[in-house]
Phi, psi and omega in degrees: 000139178276108184292327179295317178294320179298316180294321181296323181289319189259357182298328176301321177296318182292320179293321177296322176300317179297320180298314182293322179297324184282344183288140181292318179231145179239138173284174179301309179299323180293322177296319177296319180295320178300318179295318179296316180294326177296315179295320180294316180294328176297320176296319178298320180296320179298319180294314181298319181294333178290339181258310183220081186296335183253011185281170181292326180294321178296317180294318180296318178295322179299318179295318178300315182292325178297315178296319180294321180297318178297321180293323181286315185272339182087131176291151182300316179189165177277136184301316181295323177294319178299317180295318179297317179298318181299312186278341181263328184241301189296305185294309181297325179291325177293319175298318184297321182302327185249023185297317183288323177294324176299314180295319181296317179295319178298319179296318179295319179298313181297321180297314180295317180297316181295317179296322178295316178296318179298317178296320180297317183285324191256358180255118180299138176094344182292311181296323180294327179288335181287320181178173179288167179301321182294318180294320180296316182293322178296320179295313185292319187268338185232300192298319184299314181284319184293337179305325185275352184227004183285344176242156176306144187303317184295314181291324178294317179298319178295319179296315180297317181299308183295321180296312182290324177296321178295319177297318181296316180296320178296321180299320178288314185291319184264003179299335182298339179288335182077357184246318188300314185296308178301323182293313182291326176294316180298315179301314182291323178296318179296318180296318178296316180296320179295317178297314178297322178296319179296318179293319180295322181295339179249024177057037179237027181296328178296321178295320179303310183288325180297327183265340182261334186280322182309313177267333185294327177312308185270324183297312179293321177300321179298321177293322177297320180297313180298320179294320178298320179297316179297316180291331176296321177294319178299316180295324178296324177298320181283320185226081183286351182075217182280348178280156171293153185301319182291318179295319179297316180295320180297314181295314181293320180298316179295316182296317187275342169290336171301320177299314181300318179295318179295325181291338175300319178290315181300316182288334173297318179294315180293329176295321176297319178297315182293326182279327188247332184262312184305311182271007185286163178280009179298153177303149183303320182296326181286320178298317179295322180294317179299314179299318181291325179295321176297316178299314180294323179298321178300314184289327174296314178302315183289311186284322183276297182291319180294318178298320179295316180293321180296316180293337177278357175105001180276143182230005181089000180280168173291163174295161180302324181295317183282326183289330182085167181258154174250139182241129177277132178242151181285000000 
């Protein structure tokens, strides 16, 4: 079969199909015509594929039919609408659901870090066990501050972002074990407390807070949020309530993975602060203010927008259509 002749004969139908697909609104007769042309073009595609399945004409017809199929069946949703729904309803309501657990985890973390720092400063032999006087002084006077500026700001921010986002996703995913989250929180709290204790022992506690708080306000909060999400899944495993255990875990898992996705954005912002604000020559008060404003913006977003979405019935789960139905079997 001569494909060029075949295309010349049927191209008016294909062009008419393109015209109808591109129209914003279709009348009843136009919708019927669109369906007829779609069926006709499908037959043409079958014929072309029998001759040249990998040819350009076959690919072009496939694209035409794909657009027509979407026009006939309707796209599931607009991407921008999906994004708006995610950030206005799903994400803030998911954050709101675990707000108290987030606060409790943050309080426990700060308590462990503070006790570790107090123990480091006031217990003889602890600092000596950490390192020699020369190593300690180099850390306090050089290494602690230089860590934030030894790499270009953009690459450092990217490295911090990917590392923290990976930790947050793991906290949500492995929270069901009930062990991973407490262990990783304890390790990090001890490390923060030990670092603060070393700085305090050398009268550099002000430097410690100036360099850790601008990004730490939001970065640590993001880890607390991820940990709260993970522990919420663990608690659902233990106490599913009136739901079946599998259904409860599925619902909580979908809702709280929304948290993990949202935290990627949150940690990107805190990574920018750590890469560009923390080591910057800006006055200490301004760096702290910027960090605190990011932290405050998160809580306003969660408590105001999240509270409103939660009271409207949103929980961060997928829609009923996307989540699917569960069927009880005997």
